[in-house]
CSV table of C-alpha atoms and ligand atoms in Angstrom, one decimal:
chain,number,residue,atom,x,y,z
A,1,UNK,CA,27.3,4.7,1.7
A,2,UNK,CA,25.1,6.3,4.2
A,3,UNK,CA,22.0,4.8,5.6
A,4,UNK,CA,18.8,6.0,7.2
A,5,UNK,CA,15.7,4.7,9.1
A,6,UNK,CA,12.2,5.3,6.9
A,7,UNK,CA,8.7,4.1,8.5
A,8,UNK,CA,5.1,3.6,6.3
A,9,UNK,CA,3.9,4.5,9.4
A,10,UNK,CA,0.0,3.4,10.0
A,11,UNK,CA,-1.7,5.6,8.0
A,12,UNK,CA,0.0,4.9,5.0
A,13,UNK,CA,0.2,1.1,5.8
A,14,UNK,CA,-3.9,1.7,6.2
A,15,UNK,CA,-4.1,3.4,2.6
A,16,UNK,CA,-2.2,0.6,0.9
A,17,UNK,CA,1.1,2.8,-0.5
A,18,UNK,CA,3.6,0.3,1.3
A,19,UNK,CA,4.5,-0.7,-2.2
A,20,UNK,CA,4.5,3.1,-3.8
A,21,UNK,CA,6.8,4.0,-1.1
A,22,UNK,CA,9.1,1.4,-1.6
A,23,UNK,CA,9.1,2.0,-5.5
A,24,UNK,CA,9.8,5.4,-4.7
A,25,UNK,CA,12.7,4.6,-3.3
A,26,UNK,CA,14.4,2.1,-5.5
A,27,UNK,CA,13.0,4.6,-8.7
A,28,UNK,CA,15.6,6.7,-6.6
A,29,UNK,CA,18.2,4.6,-6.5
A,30,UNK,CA,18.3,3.9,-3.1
A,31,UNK,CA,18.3,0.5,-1.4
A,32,UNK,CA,16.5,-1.5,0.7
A,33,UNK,CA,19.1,-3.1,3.3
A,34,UNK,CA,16.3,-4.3,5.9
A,35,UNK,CA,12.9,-4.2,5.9
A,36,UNK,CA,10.0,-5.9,8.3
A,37,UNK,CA,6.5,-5.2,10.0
A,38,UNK,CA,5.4,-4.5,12.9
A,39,UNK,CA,3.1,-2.8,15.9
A,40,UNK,CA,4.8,-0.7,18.2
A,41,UNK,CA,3.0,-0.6,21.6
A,42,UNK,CA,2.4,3.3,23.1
A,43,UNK,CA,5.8,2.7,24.9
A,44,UNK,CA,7.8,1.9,22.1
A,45,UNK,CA,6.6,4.5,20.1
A,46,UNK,CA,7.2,6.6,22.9
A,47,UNK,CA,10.8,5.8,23.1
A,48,UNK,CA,11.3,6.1,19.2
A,49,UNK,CA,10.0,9.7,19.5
A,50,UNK,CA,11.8,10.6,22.9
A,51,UNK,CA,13.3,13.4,21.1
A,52,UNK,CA,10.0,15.2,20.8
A,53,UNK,CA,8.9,14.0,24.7
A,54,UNK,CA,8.3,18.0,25.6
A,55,UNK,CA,6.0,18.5,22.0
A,56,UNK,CA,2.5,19.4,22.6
A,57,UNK,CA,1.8,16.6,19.8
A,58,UNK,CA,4.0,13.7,21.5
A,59,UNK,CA,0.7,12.1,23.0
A,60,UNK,CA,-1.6,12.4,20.0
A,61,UNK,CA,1.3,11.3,17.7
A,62,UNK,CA,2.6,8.3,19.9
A,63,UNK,CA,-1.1,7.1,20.2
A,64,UNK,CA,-1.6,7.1,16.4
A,65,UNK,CA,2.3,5.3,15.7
A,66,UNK,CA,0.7,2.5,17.9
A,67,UNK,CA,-2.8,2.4,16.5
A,68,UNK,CA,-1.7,-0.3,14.0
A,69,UNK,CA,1.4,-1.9,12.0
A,70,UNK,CA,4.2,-0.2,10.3
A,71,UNK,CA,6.9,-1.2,8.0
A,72,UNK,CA,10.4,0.0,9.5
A,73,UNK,CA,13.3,0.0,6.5
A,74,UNK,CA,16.6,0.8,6.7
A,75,UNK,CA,17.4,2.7,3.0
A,76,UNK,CA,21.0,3.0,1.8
A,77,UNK,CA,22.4,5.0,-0.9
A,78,UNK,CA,24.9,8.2,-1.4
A,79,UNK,CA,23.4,10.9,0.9
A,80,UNK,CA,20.6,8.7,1.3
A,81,UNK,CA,19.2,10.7,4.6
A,82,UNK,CA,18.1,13.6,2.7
A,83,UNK,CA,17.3,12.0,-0.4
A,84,UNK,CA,14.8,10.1,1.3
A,85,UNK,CA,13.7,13.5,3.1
A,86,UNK,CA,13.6,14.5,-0.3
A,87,UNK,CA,11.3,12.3,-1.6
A,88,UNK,CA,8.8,12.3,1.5
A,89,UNK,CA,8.2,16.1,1.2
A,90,UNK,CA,7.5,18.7,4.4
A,91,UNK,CA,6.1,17.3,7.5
A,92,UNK,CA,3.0,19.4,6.8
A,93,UNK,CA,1.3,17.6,3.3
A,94,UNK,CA,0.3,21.1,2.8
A,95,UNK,CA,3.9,22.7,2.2
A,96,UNK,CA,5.0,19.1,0.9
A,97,UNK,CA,6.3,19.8,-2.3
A,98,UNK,CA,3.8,18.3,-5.2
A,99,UNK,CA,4.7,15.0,-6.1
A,100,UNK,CA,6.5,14.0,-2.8
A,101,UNK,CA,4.8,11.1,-0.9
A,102,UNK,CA,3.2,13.5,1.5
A,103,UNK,CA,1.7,15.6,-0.9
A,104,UNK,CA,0.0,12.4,-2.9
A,105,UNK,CA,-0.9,10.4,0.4
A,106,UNK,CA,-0.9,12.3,3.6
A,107,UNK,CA,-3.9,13.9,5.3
A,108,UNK,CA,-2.4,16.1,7.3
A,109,UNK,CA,0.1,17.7,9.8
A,110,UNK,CA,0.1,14.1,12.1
A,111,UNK,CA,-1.2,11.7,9.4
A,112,UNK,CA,1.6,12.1,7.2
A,113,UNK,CA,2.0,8.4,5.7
A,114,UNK,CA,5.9,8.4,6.4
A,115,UNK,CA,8.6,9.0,8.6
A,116,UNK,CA,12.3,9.1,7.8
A,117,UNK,CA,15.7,10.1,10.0
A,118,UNK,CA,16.3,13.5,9.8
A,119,UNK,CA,21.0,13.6,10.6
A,120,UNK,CA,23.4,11.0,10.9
A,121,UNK,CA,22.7,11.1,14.4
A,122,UNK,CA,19.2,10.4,14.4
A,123,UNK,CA,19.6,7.5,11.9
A,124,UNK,CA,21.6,5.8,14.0
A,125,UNK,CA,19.8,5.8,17.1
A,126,UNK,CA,16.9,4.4,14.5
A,127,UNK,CA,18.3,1.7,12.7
A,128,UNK,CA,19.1,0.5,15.9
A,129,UNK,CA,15.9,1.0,17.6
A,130,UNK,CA,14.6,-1.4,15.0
A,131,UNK,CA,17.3,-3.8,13.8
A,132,UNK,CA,20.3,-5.1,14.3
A,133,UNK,CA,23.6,-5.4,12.4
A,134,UNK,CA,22.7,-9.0,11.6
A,135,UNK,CA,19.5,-8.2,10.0
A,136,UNK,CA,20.9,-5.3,7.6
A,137,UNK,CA,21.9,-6.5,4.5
A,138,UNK,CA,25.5,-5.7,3.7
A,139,UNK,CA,26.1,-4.4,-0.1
B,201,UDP,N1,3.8,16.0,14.1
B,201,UDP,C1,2.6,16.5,14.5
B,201,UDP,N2,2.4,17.8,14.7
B,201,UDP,C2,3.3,18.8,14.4
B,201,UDP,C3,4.6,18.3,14.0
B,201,UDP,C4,4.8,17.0,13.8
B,201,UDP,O1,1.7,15.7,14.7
B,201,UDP,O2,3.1,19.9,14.6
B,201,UDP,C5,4.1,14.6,13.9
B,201,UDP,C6,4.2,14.2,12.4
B,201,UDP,O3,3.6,12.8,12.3
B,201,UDP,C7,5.7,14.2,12.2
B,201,UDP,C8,6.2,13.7,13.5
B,201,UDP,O4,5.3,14.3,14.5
B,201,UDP,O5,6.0,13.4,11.1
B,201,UDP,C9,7.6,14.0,13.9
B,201,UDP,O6,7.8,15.4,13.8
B,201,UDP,P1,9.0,16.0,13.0
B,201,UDP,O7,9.0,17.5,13.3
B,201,UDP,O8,10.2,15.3,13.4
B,201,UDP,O9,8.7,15.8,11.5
B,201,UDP,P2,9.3,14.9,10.4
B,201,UDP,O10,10.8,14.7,10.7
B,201,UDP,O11,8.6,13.5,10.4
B,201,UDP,O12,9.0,15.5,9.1
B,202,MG,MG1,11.7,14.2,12.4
């Protein structure tokens, strides 16, 4: 079973979809194995996104992952990384694929409703930037 780290990330928490993404999800066949909300301050979202700290968007998108709460999940499932990738559609709502979750909700390039771990490598680091082995739910 492989799991990943998905966020509703402000926008989406703003527009109400915390629910649709969630159902998305499960309609999938994935699992929820952890879930909770919170507000990240500038410096944790800084630290979640320290992969992209030499971006020309890391400023503008750190500001808007702090502007309000999220709800961080960890999903679990059979190749659930890229099923949830899936299911979110292309960073960009534009080339999102239609029906995705960007395509229906996101407004653009930066306000794009979710996130979700993009290896094995990164969804580690994320889980446990967010939880910890006590708080995920074992199957
Ligand atoms: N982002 C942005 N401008 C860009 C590319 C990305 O504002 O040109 C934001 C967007 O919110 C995206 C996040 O930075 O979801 C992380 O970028 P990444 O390329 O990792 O996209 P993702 O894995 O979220 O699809
Ligand atoms: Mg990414």
């Amino acid at each position: 079973m492989e799991r990943t780290l998905s966020i509703v990330k402000p926008d989406g928490v703003k527009k109400g979809v915390i629910g649709e993404v969630i159902k998305r999800y499960e309609s999938a066949g994935l699992k929820i194995a952890a879930l909770k909300m919170l507000w990240m301050t500038k410096e944790e979202a800084k630290g979640f996104y320290i992969v992209h700290k030499d971006k020309p968007f890391y400023d503008s998108l750190t500001d808007f992952m702090s502007e309000g709460p999220i709800v961080v999940m960890v999903v679990e499932g059979e190749g659930a990384i890229s099923k949830v990738r899936e299911i979110m559609g292309a960073t960009n709502p534009k080339e999102a694929a239609p029906g995705t979750i960007r395509a229906d909700f996101a407004s653009d390039i930066e306000r794009n409703i979710v996130h979700g771990s993009d290896s094995p490598q990164s969804a580690q680091f994320e889980v446990s930037y967010f939880f910890s082995e006590l708080e995920i739910m074992k199957a």
